[in-house]
Amino acid sequence: MTNKRALITGITGQDGSYLAEFLLQKGYEVHGIVRRCSTFNTDRIDHVYKDPHEEDAKMFLHYGDLTDGQNLTNLVLDVEPDEIYNLGAQSHVRVSFDSPAYTVQVTGLGALNVLEAARQLNKKKETRVYQASSSEMFGDVTETPQTELTPFRPQSPYACAKVYAFHQTVNYRHAYDLFATNGILFNHESPRRGETFVTRKITRAAARIKLGLQDKLYLGNLDAKRDWGFARDYVEGMWMMLQHDKPDDFVLATGSTHSIRDFLNYTFNHLEVDWEPHVEIDPRYFRPTEVNLLLGDYSKAREKLGWEPKTSCEELAQIMVDHDMSLAQQEAVNASLK
C-alpha cells in the first residue's frame, strides 16, 4: 500500500472511474476534478465515494474545468499531487466535427493548462503527469500496425487536438524536465462507456431488441476496423507508465483488429439474435473524413512495463451486453408496472 496522492481530470468518465477504483485499491488518496452542472453526473464513481468528512475518506472531488488554467493551477498547488492523470476531454470524434473550437479548447488547450499547472508544482515537489493520447492521432495511417514512431495524420478536430496535446507533453518533458508521459491508447470500452459511442450503442440496443423494447439500430460505417480492448485493463497501464523509471510514450492496444460488423456479430450472437433485420445505415453517422483501420503494436509497453491486455474483443462484447441486458430487464419491469 502507498500513501501517494493522485489528481484525475475526467474522473466521472469511463477511464476516470476505473482508474479511481484502481488507485484507491493501492492505497492512494484520490482527488478528482468535476465540472459544475445542475444535475449530478457522478454515477460511475458513487460506489467508491465517501463523505469527505468521514475519517477514512480517501477520495475528494473538486469543481474545475480544463479551460480555466488559473483554477487548475490553484487546485494543483493546493492538492500537491504526486501523480496527475489528464483524462478529461471532449472525446467524441463525430461531435468534434460539429464543435471543433470547443473540442480544441478542452482537449488541446486543456492539456496545456494541466501541464503548466504541473510545471508550477514541480518547482516545489516532483509530480508526474499522464496525458491521455489517442490512436485517432494516427488517422490516415501510413503503416500497420501503428507504434510509438508511426507518423500522425489526424482526420478529425478531436485527433488534431490530441496531436497538439501530445507534442506539448513531449515539449514540457524536454523543456522543463517534467515527468510527462503520453499513453497512446487504442479504443477501449466497458459497460461504463457512454451510450453515444458505437460499442455501447450496439450492446444497449441488442439487449433492448432481445426483450422487444426496441426494433431498429441505426449505425454508420460497418466496415471501419478498430483495435478494441477493455478499459479496466488499460488504466493499469496508465499507472504503470508513471511508475516507470523515466517518462516516455507508450502504445496500449490488443494487437488485433475487428470491424463494427464483427462487434455486431459478437454482441447479437451472444444473445442468439440475428442483427441484420434490425440494423439500418444512417448517413448522419458517417464522418466527413473516416479512419478505416487502426491496429496497435503494444510491444514496447510489454517489454518495458510488463503490461499485457487481458480481455479479447469478443469477451468484451459479452461483458458489455450482459451488463446492458440487466439494465434492459429492469426497464422492462418498470414498463410493466406503469
Short mmCIF file of C-alpha atoms in Angstrom, two decimals:
data_model
loop_
_atom_site.label_atom_id
_atom_site.label_comp_id
_atom_site.label_asym_id
_atom_site.label_seq_id
_atom_site.Cartn_x
_atom_site.Cartn_y
_atom_site.Cartn_z
CA MET A 1 0.00 0.00 0.00
CA THR A 2 1.09 3.55 -0.68
CA ASN A 3 0.47 7.00 0.73
CA LYS A 4 0.66 8.73 -2.65
CA ARG A 5 -1.82 11.35 -3.77
CA ALA A 6 -3.28 11.43 -7.30
CA LEU A 7 -5.33 14.02 -9.18
CA ILE A 8 -7.59 12.82 -12.01
CA THR A 9 -9.28 15.05 -14.58
CA GLY A 10 -12.27 13.35 -16.16
CA ILE A 11 -12.78 11.23 -13.04
CA THR A 12 -16.51 10.80 -13.74
CA GLY A 13 -15.85 9.26 -17.15
CA GLN A 14 -15.26 5.64 -18.09
CA ASP A 15 -11.47 5.67 -17.68
CA GLY A 16 -11.51 8.01 -14.71
CA SER A 17 -13.86 5.80 -12.73
CA TYR A 18 -11.84 2.64 -13.35
CA LEU A 19 -8.60 4.47 -12.55
CA ALA A 20 -10.03 5.87 -9.31
CA GLU A 21 -11.02 2.34 -8.24
CA PHE A 22 -7.57 1.03 -9.12
CA LEU A 23 -5.69 3.75 -7.25
CA LEU A 24 -7.91 3.51 -4.18
CA GLN A 25 -7.19 -0.22 -4.01
CA LYS A 26 -3.49 0.64 -4.00
CA GLY A 27 -3.95 3.00 -1.06
CA TYR A 28 -3.80 6.30 -2.92
CA GLU A 29 -5.58 9.42 -1.78
CA VAL A 30 -7.55 10.29 -4.92
CA HIS A 31 -8.66 13.78 -5.95
CA GLY A 32 -10.90 14.31 -8.95
CA ILE A 33 -11.96 17.35 -10.94
CA VAL A 34 -15.62 17.58 -11.95
CA ARG A 35 -17.43 20.26 -13.90
CA ARG A 36 -20.20 22.12 -12.11
CA CYS A 37 -23.62 21.32 -13.56
CA SER A 38 -27.21 21.42 -12.38
CA THR A 39 -27.51 17.64 -12.11
CA PHE A 40 -25.19 15.09 -10.52
CA ASN A 41 -23.06 13.16 -13.02
CA THR A 42 -21.03 11.05 -10.61
CA ASP A 43 -22.88 7.75 -11.04
CA ARG A 44 -19.75 5.94 -12.28
CA ILE A 45 -17.88 6.69 -9.03
CA ASP A 46 -20.67 6.80 -6.46
CA HIS A 47 -19.86 3.24 -5.32
CA VAL A 48 -16.33 4.27 -4.20
CA TYR A 49 -17.07 7.80 -2.99
CA LYS A 50 -17.48 8.52 0.71
CA ASP A 51 -18.44 11.69 2.52
CA PRO A 52 -15.14 13.62 2.57
CA HIS A 53 -15.78 14.45 6.24
CA GLU A 54 -15.60 10.77 7.21
CA GLU A 55 -12.39 9.81 8.94
CA ASP A 56 -11.42 7.12 6.41
CA ALA A 57 -12.34 9.11 3.28
CA LYS A 58 -9.75 8.69 0.54
CA MET A 59 -11.50 10.36 -2.41
CA PHE A 60 -12.15 14.07 -2.78
CA LEU A 61 -13.90 15.91 -5.60
CA HIS A 62 -13.23 19.49 -6.68
CA TYR A 63 -15.09 21.71 -9.11
CA GLY A 64 -13.00 22.79 -12.07
CA ASP A 65 -12.74 23.00 -15.83
CA LEU A 66 -9.85 22.21 -18.16
CA THR A 67 -10.38 25.53 -19.96
CA ASP A 68 -9.78 27.51 -16.74
CA GLY A 69 -6.00 27.50 -16.41
CA GLN A 70 -5.80 29.64 -13.29
CA ASN A 71 -8.27 27.46 -11.42
CA LEU A 72 -6.32 24.35 -12.43
CA THR A 73 -3.05 25.82 -11.25
CA ASN A 74 -4.56 26.88 -7.93
CA LEU A 75 -6.04 23.42 -7.44
CA VAL A 76 -2.81 21.57 -8.31
CA LEU A 77 -0.77 23.80 -5.98
CA ASP A 78 -3.31 23.24 -3.22
CA VAL A 79 -3.64 19.43 -3.59
CA GLU A 80 0.06 18.84 -4.37
CA PRO A 81 -0.50 15.50 -6.14
CA ASP A 82 2.33 13.05 -6.71
CA GLU A 83 0.64 11.98 -9.93
CA ILE A 84 -1.70 13.79 -12.32
CA TYR A 85 -3.80 11.86 -14.84
CA ASN A 86 -5.30 14.08 -17.52
CA LEU A 87 -8.23 12.04 -18.81
CA GLY A 88 -10.66 14.90 -19.33
CA ALA A 89 -11.60 15.83 -22.91
CA GLN A 90 -14.37 16.36 -25.41
CA SER A 91 -13.77 12.80 -26.56
CA HIS A 92 -16.46 12.07 -29.15
CA VAL A 93 -14.88 12.11 -32.60
CA ARG A 94 -18.10 12.71 -34.56
CA VAL A 95 -19.15 15.53 -32.21
CA SER A 96 -15.76 17.21 -32.73
CA PHE A 97 -16.75 17.97 -36.33
CA ASP A 98 -19.81 19.84 -35.05
CA SER A 99 -17.95 21.60 -32.19
CA PRO A 100 -14.34 21.95 -33.39
CA ALA A 101 -13.42 25.08 -31.42
CA TYR A 102 -14.79 23.70 -28.16
CA THR A 103 -13.01 20.39 -28.77
CA VAL A 104 -9.68 22.16 -29.31
CA GLN A 105 -10.15 24.31 -26.20
CA VAL A 106 -10.91 21.37 -23.92
CA THR A 107 -8.88 18.55 -25.45
CA GLY A 108 -5.90 20.57 -26.69
CA LEU A 109 -5.53 23.73 -24.66
CA GLY A 110 -6.93 21.95 -21.61
CA ALA A 111 -3.95 19.60 -21.70
CA LEU A 112 -1.62 22.59 -21.90
CA ASN A 113 -3.29 24.07 -18.82
CA VAL A 114 -2.68 20.82 -16.92
CA LEU A 115 0.98 20.75 -17.96
CA GLU A 116 1.51 24.35 -16.94
CA ALA A 117 -0.08 23.70 -13.54
CA ALA A 118 2.19 20.69 -13.11
CA ARG A 119 5.23 22.79 -14.08
CA GLN A 120 4.39 25.27 -11.34
CA LEU A 121 4.05 22.49 -8.76
CA ASN A 122 7.24 20.85 -9.99
CA LYS A 123 9.21 23.85 -8.71
CA LYS A 124 8.13 22.81 -5.23
CA LYS A 125 7.92 19.00 -5.41
CA GLU A 126 8.13 16.39 -8.14
CA THR A 127 4.87 15.48 -9.80
CA ARG A 128 4.33 13.02 -12.63
CA VAL A 129 1.84 13.65 -15.44
CA TYR A 130 -0.03 11.16 -17.60
CA GLN A 131 -1.55 12.59 -20.79
CA ALA A 132 -4.33 10.55 -22.39
CA SER A 133 -3.33 10.44 -26.04
CA SER A 134 -5.33 8.56 -28.67
CA SER A 135 -4.90 6.17 -31.57
CA GLU A 136 -7.08 8.59 -33.55
CA MET A 137 -3.92 10.70 -33.92
CA PHE A 138 -2.64 8.16 -36.48
CA GLY A 139 -5.65 8.88 -38.68
CA ASP A 140 -4.99 8.03 -42.32
CA VAL A 141 -2.32 5.55 -41.30
CA THR A 142 0.99 5.24 -43.12
CA GLU A 143 1.80 1.80 -41.70
CA THR A 144 0.12 -1.10 -39.93
CA PRO A 145 0.39 -1.87 -37.09
CA GLN A 146 0.94 1.52 -35.51
CA THR A 147 3.74 2.06 -32.99
CA GLU A 148 5.08 4.97 -30.95
CA LEU A 149 7.09 6.01 -34.03
CA THR A 150 4.26 5.93 -36.59
CA PRO A 151 3.63 9.43 -38.05
CA PHE A 152 0.43 11.19 -37.04
CA ARG A 153 -2.07 12.02 -39.80
CA PRO A 154 -5.16 13.18 -37.85
CA GLN A 155 -8.53 13.08 -39.57
CA SER A 156 -10.79 14.98 -37.14
CA PRO A 157 -10.75 18.08 -34.92
CA TYR A 158 -10.55 15.72 -31.94
CA ALA A 159 -7.48 13.96 -33.34
CA CYS A 160 -5.83 17.28 -34.20
CA ALA A 161 -6.36 18.49 -30.63
CA LYS A 162 -4.88 15.26 -29.27
CA VAL A 163 -1.81 15.66 -31.51
CA TYR A 164 -1.32 19.18 -30.10
CA ALA A 165 -1.60 17.83 -26.54
CA PHE A 166 0.83 15.01 -27.33
CA HIS A 167 3.53 17.36 -28.59
CA GLN A 168 3.05 19.80 -25.71
CA THR A 169 3.56 16.89 -23.30
CA VAL A 170 6.82 15.97 -25.02
CA ASN A 171 7.82 19.65 -25.04
CA TYR A 172 7.24 20.07 -21.29
CA ARG A 173 9.22 16.88 -20.69
CA HIS A 174 12.24 18.22 -22.56
CA ALA A 175 11.99 21.94 -21.79
CA TYR A 176 11.17 21.77 -18.09
CA ASP A 177 12.39 18.32 -17.06
CA LEU A 178 8.81 17.43 -16.13
CA PHE A 179 7.98 13.73 -15.79
CA ALA A 180 5.32 13.83 -18.51
CA THR A 181 4.19 10.68 -20.31
CA ASN A 182 1.84 10.08 -23.24
CA GLY A 183 -0.28 6.95 -23.25
CA ILE A 184 -1.36 6.34 -26.85
CA LEU A 185 -4.40 4.21 -26.13
CA PHE A 186 -6.30 2.40 -28.82
CA ASN A 187 -10.07 2.02 -28.46
CA HIS A 188 -11.04 0.71 -25.06
CA GLU A 189 -14.59 0.04 -23.97
CA SER A 190 -16.60 -1.21 -21.00
CA PRO A 191 -20.10 -1.26 -19.52
CA ARG A 192 -19.33 2.30 -18.37
CA ARG A 193 -18.81 3.57 -21.91
CA GLY A 194 -21.07 6.46 -22.86
CA GLU A 195 -24.18 5.35 -24.72
CA THR A 196 -23.44 7.50 -27.78
CA PHE A 197 -20.22 5.58 -28.53
CA VAL A 198 -20.73 2.85 -31.12
CA THR A 199 -19.85 -0.20 -29.00
CA ARG A 200 -22.15 0.76 -26.14
CA LYS A 201 -24.80 1.86 -28.60
CA ILE A 202 -24.70 -1.66 -30.06
CA THR A 203 -24.79 -3.54 -26.74
CA ARG A 204 -27.60 -1.36 -25.33
CA ALA A 205 -29.67 -1.79 -28.48
CA ALA A 206 -29.03 -5.55 -28.69
CA ALA A 207 -30.33 -6.09 -25.18
CA ARG A 208 -33.42 -3.96 -25.79
CA ILE A 209 -34.10 -5.68 -29.12
CA LYS A 210 -33.82 -9.08 -27.41
CA LEU A 211 -36.55 -8.04 -24.97
CA GLY A 212 -38.75 -6.35 -27.56
CA LEU A 213 -38.14 -2.86 -26.19
CA GLN A 214 -36.57 -1.66 -29.44
CA ASP A 215 -36.70 -2.77 -33.06
CA LYS A 216 -34.09 -0.78 -35.02
CA LEU A 217 -30.46 0.21 -34.52
CA TYR A 218 -29.08 2.97 -36.75
CA LEU A 219 -25.35 2.97 -37.48
CA GLY A 220 -22.83 4.43 -39.92
CA ASN A 221 -19.81 2.69 -41.47
CA LEU A 222 -19.92 -1.00 -40.51
CA ASP A 223 -16.57 -1.74 -42.14
CA ALA A 224 -14.42 0.59 -40.02
CA LYS A 225 -11.90 -1.52 -38.10
CA ARG A 226 -10.64 -0.84 -34.60
CA ASP A 227 -8.34 -2.37 -32.01
CA TRP A 228 -10.78 -2.77 -29.09
CA GLY A 229 -9.71 -3.54 -25.51
CA PHE A 230 -11.21 -3.40 -22.01
CA ALA A 231 -10.87 -0.05 -20.20
CA ARG A 232 -10.15 -1.75 -16.86
CA ASP A 233 -7.04 -3.37 -18.36
CA TYR A 234 -5.87 -0.06 -19.80
CA VAL A 235 -6.00 2.07 -16.64
CA GLU A 236 -3.48 -0.29 -15.05
CA GLY A 237 -1.20 0.53 -17.96
CA MET A 238 -1.62 4.25 -17.27
CA TRP A 239 -0.44 3.72 -13.72
CA MET A 240 2.48 1.57 -14.86
CA MET A 241 3.69 4.40 -17.10
CA LEU A 242 4.01 6.75 -14.13
CA GLN A 243 5.88 4.10 -12.10
CA HIS A 244 8.48 3.69 -14.86
CA ASP A 245 11.98 5.00 -14.17
CA LYS A 246 11.77 7.68 -16.85
CA PRO A 247 8.99 9.47 -18.77
CA ASP A 248 8.25 8.02 -22.19
CA ASP A 249 5.44 7.41 -24.66
CA PHE A 250 3.65 4.06 -24.88
CA VAL A 251 1.03 2.45 -27.09
CA LEU A 252 -1.59 0.35 -25.29
CA ALA A 253 -3.54 -1.95 -27.61
CA THR A 254 -4.54 -5.58 -28.11
CA GLY A 255 -2.71 -6.19 -31.39
CA SER A 256 -5.87 -7.42 -33.12
CA THR A 257 -8.46 -5.56 -35.16
CA HIS A 258 -12.21 -6.03 -35.57
CA SER A 259 -14.82 -4.28 -37.67
CA ILE A 260 -18.03 -2.80 -36.36
CA ARG A 261 -19.71 -5.65 -38.24
CA ASP A 262 -17.63 -8.08 -36.15
CA PHE A 263 -18.70 -6.34 -32.95
CA LEU A 264 -22.33 -6.67 -34.04
CA ASN A 265 -21.80 -10.39 -34.56
CA TYR A 266 -20.14 -10.89 -31.15
CA THR A 267 -22.91 -8.99 -29.38
CA PHE A 268 -26.02 -10.35 -31.09
CA ASN A 269 -24.69 -13.91 -31.31
CA HIS A 270 -24.22 -13.89 -27.54
CA LEU A 271 -27.94 -13.14 -27.26
CA GLU A 272 -28.85 -15.59 -30.05
CA VAL A 273 -30.38 -12.80 -32.16
CA ASP A 274 -29.84 -12.10 -35.88
CA TRP A 275 -28.76 -8.47 -36.11
CA GLU A 276 -29.25 -7.90 -39.83
CA PRO A 277 -33.05 -7.35 -39.78
CA HIS A 278 -32.61 -4.75 -37.04
CA VAL A 279 -29.66 -2.67 -38.27
CA GLU A 280 -30.07 0.19 -40.74
CA ILE A 281 -27.42 2.52 -42.13
CA ASP A 282 -27.95 6.21 -41.38
CA PRO A 283 -25.74 8.67 -43.32
CA ARG A 284 -25.80 11.05 -40.36
CA TYR A 285 -23.34 8.78 -38.58
CA PHE A 286 -20.70 8.90 -41.30
CA ARG A 287 -17.75 11.18 -40.53
CA PRO A 288 -16.64 13.82 -43.08
CA THR A 289 -13.26 12.06 -43.06
CA GLU A 290 -13.13 8.44 -41.97
CA VAL A 291 -10.40 6.45 -40.23
CA ASN A 292 -10.83 2.97 -41.67
CA LEU A 293 -8.21 0.90 -39.85
CA LEU A 294 -6.43 1.19 -36.51
CA LEU A 295 -4.24 -1.60 -35.16
CA GLY A 296 -1.75 -1.11 -32.34
CA ASP A 297 1.61 -2.68 -31.56
CA TYR A 298 2.00 -2.70 -27.77
CA SER A 299 5.36 -4.49 -27.70
CA LYS A 300 7.15 -1.52 -26.10
CA ALA A 301 4.67 -1.46 -23.19
CA ARG A 302 5.02 -5.23 -22.82
CA GLU A 303 8.81 -5.12 -22.78
CA LYS A 304 9.37 -2.01 -20.64
CA LEU A 305 6.31 -2.01 -18.37
CA GLY A 306 5.24 -5.64 -18.30
CA TRP A 307 1.76 -4.66 -19.49
CA GLU A 308 -0.49 -7.04 -21.43
CA PRO A 309 -4.17 -6.83 -22.43
CA LYS A 310 -6.27 -9.41 -20.61
CA THR A 311 -9.61 -9.30 -22.43
CA SER A 312 -10.42 -10.18 -26.05
CA CYS A 313 -12.85 -8.16 -28.16
CA GLU A 314 -15.41 -10.98 -28.14
CA GLU A 315 -15.15 -11.31 -24.34
CA LEU A 316 -15.51 -7.54 -24.04
CA ALA A 317 -18.68 -7.52 -26.14
CA GLN A 318 -20.15 -10.25 -23.94
CA ILE A 319 -19.28 -8.38 -20.72
CA MET A 320 -20.94 -5.25 -22.05
CA VAL A 321 -24.09 -6.87 -23.37
CA ASP A 322 -24.58 -8.89 -20.16
CA HIS A 323 -24.48 -5.63 -18.23
CA ASP A 324 -26.88 -3.95 -20.64
CA MET A 325 -29.22 -6.93 -20.54
CA SER A 326 -29.63 -6.40 -16.80
CA LEU A 327 -30.50 -2.75 -17.47
CA ALA A 328 -32.97 -3.70 -20.18
CA GLN A 329 -34.62 -6.28 -17.93
CA GLN A 330 -35.13 -3.63 -15.27
CA GLU A 331 -36.51 -1.29 -17.92
CA ALA A 332 -38.98 -3.97 -18.98
CA VAL A 333 -40.08 -4.49 -15.36
CA ASN A 334 -40.58 -0.77 -14.87
CA ALA A 335 -42.61 -0.55 -18.09
CA SER A 336 -44.87 -3.39 -16.97
CA LEU A 337 -45.65 -1.56 -13.72
CA LYS A 338 -46.91 1.59 -15.44
#
